[in-house]
Amino acid sequence: MGYRILVVDDSEIIRGVVRKSIKMSGLQVDVIFEAGNGVEALGTLENEWIDIVFADLNMPEMSGMELVQKMSEDNLLDSIPVVVVSSEHSQARINELMKQGIKAYIKKPFRPENFRDVVLEVLGDLNGEE
Amino acid sequence: MSDISEEVLSEVTIQVFEEAAFVFLEKAETIDPWEGEMIEVVLDFQGPDKEGSLVLCASNEFAIELAANMLGMDNDDERVLDKGRAAIGEILNMICGILVERFFGSDVICKLGLPVTKEGDVETYAERMKSAQTHISFREEMGARIDAAMYL
């Protein structure tokens, strides 16, 4: 059994690159779902068990931070960690997002090990090694 | 705000192409007139005391190769044939994210726009480049040309 991951980004190419990076990271992954914005992500979260969400910030219909807000208002979703994956490098911005409830932040361009490190830090190792 | 130098734009562009797509660029010694079809993608940014835009320009053929590299697929895979413009836009977005932090510092929050593709027109491109603060031409290993330009 592996992690169940949701990747939320309006760019199909970035979803593909994130998917490739997670597969290359060495993480034990069960399934990777994809959504093109926050609304689609909520639909997936309502129907599937998800361990962790990787979300972009700027997306049409519902942004990454609106998604975090909606999840925090839902008793079933508020414990699912959200990690923002973005091109913004400002530490001030990252600090602001952490205050709003995201669990971690990955800067683009990223490497596969960035995903492994964040998942192990946020969720712990499936084999029980912290 | 720091100066936006040709050296910094060059360094960041080379870094992002390498890290995100395993594409290795070298700065060209001269900027020749563009020949053939082109994809030009523009991204606006806004800092506390200045705003501007960053431009990347490449051929459609190279853009498809870029998308294939980013996704780990073959150039002739039909799934990448329509993703060239998006790939250029994503690379531009990453370059801009690093540059604005370098220029405005890490303690401020800047606004990044969305990448917008302009229809490539060699003559208007050449005319517009005259007003760029910085304009650099690169070549990748197989000889494809990529231009980066900054407007303030």
mmCIF file of C-alpha atoms in Angstrom:
data_model
loop_
_atom_site.group_PDB
_atom_site.id
_atom_site.type_symbol
_atom_site.label_atom_id
_atom_site.label_comp_id
_atom_site.label_asym_id
_atom_site.label_seq_id
_atom_site.Cartn_x
_atom_site.Cartn_y
_atom_site.Cartn_z
ATOM 1 C CA MET A 1 0.000 0.000 0.000
ATOM 2 C CA GLY A 2 1.323 3.444 -0.914
ATOM 3 C CA TYR A 3 0.442 7.109 -0.719
ATOM 4 C CA ARG A 4 -2.658 8.433 -2.457
ATOM 5 C CA ILE A 5 -1.768 11.803 -3.939
ATOM 6 C CA LEU A 6 -3.786 14.585 -5.593
ATOM 7 C CA VAL A 7 -2.009 17.018 -7.956
ATOM 8 C CA VAL A 8 -3.902 20.267 -8.621
ATOM 9 C CA ASP A 9 -2.654 22.558 -11.399
ATOM 10 C CA ASP A 10 -4.341 24.186 -14.387
ATOM 11 C CA SER A 11 -1.293 23.379 -16.515
ATOM 12 C CA GLU A 12 -1.470 19.880 -17.951
ATOM 13 C CA ILE A 13 2.268 19.966 -18.534
ATOM 14 C CA ILE A 14 3.042 20.822 -14.893
ATOM 15 C CA ARG A 15 0.688 18.066 -13.703
ATOM 16 C CA GLY A 16 2.636 15.709 -15.946
ATOM 17 C CA VAL A 17 6.006 16.914 -14.653
ATOM 18 C CA VAL A 18 4.865 16.635 -11.014
ATOM 19 C CA ARG A 19 3.544 13.119 -11.700
ATOM 20 C CA LYS A 20 6.874 12.147 -13.301
ATOM 21 C CA SER A 21 8.846 13.663 -10.415
ATOM 22 C CA ILE A 22 6.776 11.842 -7.767
ATOM 23 C CA LYS A 23 7.288 8.539 -9.602
ATOM 24 C CA MET A 24 11.039 9.211 -9.799
ATOM 25 C CA SER A 25 11.241 10.244 -6.133
ATOM 26 C CA GLY A 26 11.315 6.708 -4.780
ATOM 27 C CA LEU A 27 8.113 7.241 -2.798
ATOM 28 C CA GLN A 28 5.764 4.312 -2.411
ATOM 29 C CA VAL A 29 2.764 5.593 -4.365
ATOM 30 C CA ASP A 30 -0.591 3.882 -4.716
ATOM 31 C CA VAL A 31 -2.328 6.341 -7.037
ATOM 32 C CA ILE A 32 -1.894 9.905 -8.315
ATOM 33 C CA PHE A 33 -5.104 11.809 -9.097
ATOM 34 C CA GLU A 34 -5.118 15.041 -11.110
ATOM 35 C CA ALA A 35 -7.364 18.127 -11.012
ATOM 36 C CA GLY A 36 -7.249 21.312 -13.102
ATOM 37 C CA ASN A 37 -8.432 23.705 -10.349
ATOM 38 C CA GLY A 38 -9.766 23.849 -6.799
ATOM 39 C CA VAL A 39 -13.329 22.956 -7.782
ATOM 40 C CA GLU A 40 -12.213 19.779 -9.530
ATOM 41 C CA ALA A 41 -9.943 19.011 -6.574
ATOM 42 C CA LEU A 42 -12.862 19.232 -4.102
ATOM 43 C CA GLY A 43 -14.783 16.814 -6.315
ATOM 44 C CA THR A 44 -11.951 14.304 -6.126
ATOM 45 C CA LEU A 45 -11.522 14.845 -2.370
ATOM 46 C CA GLU A 46 -15.212 14.103 -1.795
ATOM 47 C CA ASN A 47 -14.980 10.775 -3.607
ATOM 48 C CA GLU A 48 -11.474 9.470 -2.963
ATOM 49 C CA TRP A 49 -9.245 8.919 0.039
ATOM 50 C CA ILE A 50 -6.306 11.312 -0.404
ATOM 51 C CA ASP A 51 -3.211 11.423 1.808
ATOM 52 C CA ILE A 52 -1.668 14.664 0.511
ATOM 53 C CA VAL A 53 -2.483 17.426 -1.982
ATOM 54 C CA PHE A 54 0.082 19.239 -4.153
ATOM 55 C CA ALA A 55 -1.523 22.451 -5.419
ATOM 56 C CA ASP A 56 -0.609 25.405 -7.597
ATOM 57 C CA LEU A 57 -1.602 28.901 -6.426
ATOM 58 C CA ASN A 58 -3.014 30.656 -9.486
ATOM 59 C CA MET A 59 -5.769 28.637 -11.126
ATOM 60 C CA PRO A 60 -9.072 29.550 -12.794
ATOM 61 C CA GLU A 61 -12.404 29.009 -10.962
ATOM 62 C CA MET A 62 -10.790 28.267 -7.580
ATOM 63 C CA SER A 63 -7.190 29.074 -6.603
ATOM 64 C CA GLY A 64 -4.928 26.952 -4.444
ATOM 65 C CA MET A 65 -5.531 29.151 -1.395
ATOM 66 C CA GLU A 66 -9.298 29.125 -1.894
ATOM 67 C CA LEU A 67 -9.019 25.345 -1.962
ATOM 68 C CA VAL A 68 -7.089 25.385 1.347
ATOM 69 C CA GLN A 69 -9.805 27.625 2.840
ATOM 70 C CA LYS A 70 -12.632 25.337 1.642
ATOM 71 C CA MET A 71 -10.830 22.272 2.989
ATOM 72 C CA SER A 72 -10.325 23.930 6.390
ATOM 73 C CA GLU A 73 -14.100 24.487 6.642
ATOM 74 C CA ASP A 74 -14.843 20.785 6.061
ATOM 75 C CA ASN A 75 -14.434 18.390 9.002
ATOM 76 C CA LEU A 76 -13.533 15.517 6.714
ATOM 77 C CA LEU A 77 -10.971 17.423 4.659
ATOM 78 C CA ASP A 78 -9.317 19.752 7.146
ATOM 79 C CA SER A 79 -6.733 17.179 8.226
ATOM 80 C CA ILE A 80 -5.458 16.505 4.686
ATOM 81 C CA PRO A 81 -2.147 18.341 4.234
ATOM 82 C CA VAL A 82 -1.801 20.740 1.296
ATOM 83 C CA VAL A 83 1.609 21.505 -0.174
ATOM 84 C CA VAL A 84 1.898 24.467 -2.554
ATOM 85 C CA VAL A 85 4.058 24.009 -5.668
ATOM 86 C CA SER A 86 4.774 27.401 -7.203
ATOM 87 C CA SER A 87 7.221 29.606 -9.097
ATOM 88 C CA GLU A 88 6.988 32.326 -6.463
ATOM 89 C CA HIS A 89 10.221 32.407 -4.451
ATOM 90 C CA SER A 90 9.482 35.217 -1.987
ATOM 91 C CA GLN A 91 9.977 34.122 1.640
ATOM 92 C CA ALA A 92 7.384 36.700 2.675
ATOM 93 C CA ARG A 93 4.845 34.979 0.434
ATOM 94 C CA ILE A 94 5.785 31.514 1.761
ATOM 95 C CA ASN A 95 5.427 32.714 5.376
ATOM 96 C CA GLU A 96 2.011 34.172 4.568
ATOM 97 C CA LEU A 97 0.854 30.884 2.996
ATOM 98 C CA MET A 98 2.124 28.839 5.956
ATOM 99 C CA LYS A 99 0.054 31.064 8.284
ATOM 100 C CA GLN A 100 -2.968 30.343 6.120
ATOM 101 C CA GLY A 101 -2.600 26.622 6.641
ATOM 102 C CA ILE A 102 -0.401 25.029 3.995
ATOM 103 C CA LYS A 103 1.959 22.365 5.333
ATOM 104 C CA ALA A 104 4.936 22.930 3.035
ATOM 105 C CA TYR A 105 6.083 24.752 -0.072
ATOM 106 C CA ILE A 106 7.992 23.467 -3.112
ATOM 107 C CA LYS A 107 9.613 26.013 -5.423
ATOM 108 C CA LYS A 108 9.750 25.482 -9.171
ATOM 109 C CA PRO A 109 11.940 24.285 -10.768
ATOM 110 C CA PHE A 110 11.824 21.264 -8.463
ATOM 111 C CA ARG A 111 13.617 17.939 -8.236
ATOM 112 C CA PRO A 112 12.069 14.522 -7.467
ATOM 113 C CA GLU A 113 13.716 14.488 -4.036
ATOM 114 C CA ASN A 114 11.815 17.667 -3.092
ATOM 115 C CA PHE A 115 8.579 15.634 -3.214
ATOM 116 C CA ARG A 116 10.080 12.729 -1.296
ATOM 117 C CA ASP A 117 11.431 15.020 1.429
ATOM 118 C CA VAL A 118 8.133 16.878 1.829
ATOM 119 C CA VAL A 119 5.982 13.726 1.901
ATOM 120 C CA LEU A 120 8.239 12.053 4.466
ATOM 121 C CA GLU A 121 8.305 15.215 6.570
ATOM 122 C CA VAL A 122 4.539 15.783 6.465
ATOM 123 C CA LEU A 123 3.196 12.212 6.464
ATOM 124 C CA GLY A 124 6.087 10.147 7.773
ATOM 125 C CA ASP A 125 7.489 6.978 6.241
ATOM 126 C CA LEU A 126 4.992 4.214 5.407
ATOM 127 C CA ASN A 127 7.536 1.727 6.733
ATOM 128 C CA GLY A 128 7.499 3.435 10.096
ATOM 129 C CA GLU A 129 10.847 5.188 9.766
ATOM 130 C CA GLU A 130 10.624 8.904 10.582
ATOM 131 C CA MET B 1 15.905 46.954 -6.230
ATOM 132 C CA SER B 2 19.045 45.518 -7.847
ATOM 133 C CA ASP B 3 20.017 46.189 -11.437
ATOM 134 C CA ILE B 4 18.647 43.746 -13.958
ATOM 135 C CA SER B 5 21.829 42.717 -15.654
ATOM 136 C CA GLU B 6 22.346 40.622 -18.746
ATOM 137 C CA GLU B 7 24.508 38.359 -16.613
ATOM 138 C CA VAL B 8 21.701 37.585 -14.135
ATOM 139 C CA LEU B 9 19.082 37.014 -16.834
ATOM 140 C CA SER B 10 21.507 34.721 -18.640
ATOM 141 C CA GLU B 11 22.435 32.772 -15.500
ATOM 142 C CA VAL B 12 18.831 32.231 -14.406
ATOM 143 C CA THR B 13 17.612 31.269 -17.887
ATOM 144 C CA ILE B 14 20.384 28.684 -18.291
ATOM 145 C CA GLN B 15 19.707 27.333 -14.775
ATOM 146 C CA VAL B 16 15.955 26.880 -15.291
ATOM 147 C CA PHE B 17 16.240 25.205 -18.701
ATOM 148 C CA GLU B 18 18.789 22.811 -17.243
ATOM 149 C CA GLU B 19 16.926 21.983 -14.014
ATOM 150 C CA ALA B 20 13.399 21.826 -15.423
ATOM 151 C CA ALA B 21 14.004 20.266 -18.824
ATOM 152 C CA PHE B 22 17.592 18.981 -19.039
ATOM 153 C CA VAL B 23 18.178 21.430 -21.896
ATOM 154 C CA PHE B 24 21.652 22.934 -21.918
ATOM 155 C CA LEU B 25 21.963 26.453 -23.301
ATOM 156 C CA GLU B 26 24.955 28.503 -24.309
ATOM 157 C CA LYS B 27 24.826 32.226 -24.773
ATOM 158 C CA ALA B 28 25.244 33.202 -28.433
ATOM 159 C CA GLU B 29 27.922 35.767 -29.208
ATOM 160 C CA THR B 30 25.688 37.820 -31.492
ATOM 161 C CA ILE B 31 21.952 38.390 -31.866
ATOM 162 C CA ASP B 32 21.056 37.685 -35.482
ATOM 163 C CA PRO B 33 17.709 38.478 -37.113
ATOM 164 C CA TRP B 34 15.190 35.707 -36.357
ATOM 165 C CA GLU B 35 14.520 33.356 -39.263
ATOM 166 C CA GLY B 36 11.522 31.047 -39.657
ATOM 167 C CA GLU B 37 8.463 30.580 -37.478
ATOM 168 C CA MET B 38 8.535 31.521 -33.810
ATOM 169 C CA ILE B 39 6.631 31.274 -30.544
ATOM 170 C CA GLU B 40 6.865 34.356 -28.354
ATOM 171 C CA VAL B 41 5.579 34.131 -24.787
ATOM 172 C CA VAL B 42 5.290 37.166 -22.483
ATOM 173 C CA LEU B 43 4.829 37.283 -18.702
ATOM 174 C CA ASP B 44 4.186 40.504 -16.769
ATOM 175 C CA PHE B 45 5.438 41.051 -13.237
ATOM 176 C CA GLN B 46 4.898 43.746 -10.650
ATOM 177 C CA GLY B 47 7.099 44.577 -7.704
ATOM 178 C CA PRO B 48 6.685 47.251 -5.016
ATOM 179 C CA ASP B 49 8.370 49.990 -7.016
ATOM 180 C CA LYS B 50 8.629 48.707 -10.568
ATOM 181 C CA GLU B 51 6.850 46.558 -13.091
ATOM 182 C CA GLY B 52 7.875 44.967 -16.333
ATOM 183 C CA SER B 53 7.691 41.913 -18.488
ATOM 184 C CA LEU B 54 9.846 38.975 -19.428
ATOM 185 C CA VAL B 55 9.815 37.367 -22.884
ATOM 186 C CA LEU B 56 10.949 33.976 -24.188
ATOM 187 C CA CYS B 57 11.056 33.206 -27.873
ATOM 188 C CA ALA B 58 11.704 29.849 -29.559
ATOM 189 C CA SER B 59 10.739 27.810 -32.594
ATOM 190 C CA ASN B 60 7.726 25.532 -32.459
ATOM 191 C CA GLU B 61 9.977 22.543 -33.124
ATOM 192 C CA PHE B 62 12.147 23.365 -30.109
ATOM 193 C CA ALA B 63 9.079 24.032 -27.948
ATOM 194 C CA ILE B 64 7.804 20.503 -28.651
ATOM 195 C CA GLU B 65 11.244 19.096 -27.816
ATOM 196 C CA LEU B 66 11.139 21.094 -24.574
ATOM 197 C CA ALA B 67 7.711 19.698 -23.656
ATOM 198 C CA ALA B 68 8.924 16.169 -24.415
ATOM 199 C CA ASN B 69 11.986 16.657 -22.212
ATOM 200 C CA MET B 70 9.927 18.049 -19.336
ATOM 201 C CA LEU B 71 7.518 15.130 -19.477
ATOM 202 C CA GLY B 72 10.132 12.459 -20.195
ATOM 203 C CA MET B 73 8.562 11.500 -23.534
ATOM 204 C CA ASP B 74 9.795 11.214 -27.128
ATOM 205 C CA ASN B 75 9.597 14.282 -29.419
ATOM 206 C CA ASP B 76 7.262 12.461 -31.806
ATOM 207 C CA ASP B 77 4.892 11.260 -29.072
ATOM 208 C CA GLU B 78 1.514 12.662 -30.100
ATOM 209 C CA ARG B 79 0.782 13.627 -26.474
ATOM 210 C CA VAL B 80 3.451 16.374 -26.586
ATOM 211 C CA LEU B 81 2.738 17.817 -30.042
ATOM 212 C CA ASP B 82 0.270 20.403 -28.680
ATOM 213 C CA LYS B 83 2.184 21.222 -25.492
ATOM 214 C CA GLY B 84 5.067 23.293 -26.877
ATOM 215 C CA ARG B 85 3.582 26.695 -26.084
ATOM 216 C CA ALA B 86 2.599 25.595 -22.588
ATOM 217 C CA ALA B 87 6.119 24.305 -21.986
ATOM 218 C CA ILE B 88 7.668 27.649 -22.990
ATOM 219 C CA GLY B 89 5.144 29.420 -20.735
ATOM 220 C CA GLU B 90 5.991 27.255 -17.731
ATOM 221 C CA ILE B 91 9.727 27.740 -18.186
ATOM 222 C CA LEU B 92 9.159 31.503 -18.478
ATOM 223 C CA ASN B 93 7.101 31.423 -15.277
ATOM 224 C CA MET B 94 9.930 29.683 -13.408
ATOM 225 C CA ILE B 95 12.563 32.120 -14.719
ATOM 226 C CA CYS B 96 10.405 35.080 -13.722
ATOM 227 C CA GLY B 97 9.809 33.679 -10.217
ATOM 228 C CA ILE B 98 13.540 33.499 -9.551
ATOM 229 C CA LEU B 99 14.321 36.846 -11.188
ATOM 230 C CA VAL B 100 11.773 38.902 -9.269
ATOM 231 C CA GLU B 101 13.094 37.514 -6.002
ATOM 232 C CA ARG B 102 16.626 38.444 -7.068
ATOM 233 C CA PHE B 103 15.569 41.933 -8.083
ATOM 234 C CA PHE B 104 13.063 42.890 -5.408
ATOM 235 C CA GLY B 105 14.336 40.725 -2.537
ATOM 236 C CA SER B 106 12.736 37.891 -0.580
ATOM 237 C CA ASP B 107 10.965 40.103 1.943
ATOM 238 C CA VAL B 108 8.400 41.500 -0.471
ATOM 239 C CA ILE B 109 5.516 39.871 -2.315
ATOM 240 C CA CYS B 110 5.471 40.463 -6.068
ATOM 241 C CA LYS B 111 2.726 39.734 -8.554
ATOM 242 C CA LEU B 112 3.385 37.386 -11.463
ATOM 243 C CA GLY B 113 0.979 37.390 -14.383
ATOM 244 C CA LEU B 114 0.040 34.471 -16.565
ATOM 245 C CA PRO B 115 2.167 33.597 -19.612
ATOM 246 C CA VAL B 116 0.596 34.980 -22.791
ATOM 247 C CA THR B 117 1.550 33.651 -26.226
ATOM 248 C CA LYS B 118 1.936 36.204 -29.006
ATOM 249 C CA GLU B 119 1.658 35.206 -32.614
ATOM 250 C CA GLY B 120 5.209 35.165 -33.901
ATOM 251 C CA ASP B 121 6.019 37.869 -36.419
ATOM 252 C CA VAL B 122 9.708 38.249 -37.193
ATOM 253 C CA GLU B 123 9.532 41.935 -38.142
ATOM 254 C CA THR B 124 7.492 43.160 -35.176
ATOM 255 C CA TYR B 125 9.598 40.978 -32.903
ATOM 256 C CA ALA B 126 12.801 42.629 -34.153
ATOM 257 C CA GLU B 127 11.259 46.080 -33.756
ATOM 258 C CA ARG B 128 10.048 45.369 -30.233
ATOM 259 C CA MET B 129 13.401 43.962 -29.138
ATOM 260 C CA LYS B 130 14.988 47.370 -29.758
ATOM 261 C CA SER B 131 13.234 48.677 -26.653
ATOM 262 C CA ALA B 132 14.140 45.714 -24.424
ATOM 263 C CA GLN B 133 16.307 46.586 -21.439
ATOM 264 C CA THR B 134 18.111 43.265 -21.834
ATOM 265 C CA HIS B 135 17.973 40.893 -24.794
ATOM 266 C CA ILE B 136 19.989 37.670 -24.943
ATOM 267 C CA SER B 137 20.158 34.954 -27.567
ATOM 268 C CA PHE B 138 21.014 31.350 -26.637
ATOM 269 C CA ARG B 139 21.702 28.154 -28.556
ATOM 270 C CA GLU B 140 20.946 24.705 -27.222
ATOM 271 C CA GLU B 141 23.082 21.649 -27.976
ATOM 272 C CA MET B 142 21.379 20.821 -31.280
ATOM 273 C CA GLY B 143 21.585 24.419 -32.463
ATOM 274 C CA ALA B 144 18.032 25.599 -31.761
ATOM 275 C CA ARG B 145 17.762 29.276 -30.875
ATOM 276 C CA ILE B 146 16.075 30.634 -27.739
ATOM 277 C CA ASP B 147 15.840 34.348 -26.944
ATOM 278 C CA ALA B 148 15.169 35.912 -23.563
ATOM 279 C CA ALA B 149 14.340 39.600 -23.088
ATOM 280 C CA MET B 150 13.391 41.870 -20.197
ATOM 281 C CA TYR B 151 11.317 45.050 -20.414
ATOM 282 C CA LEU B 152 10.980 47.566 -17.605
#
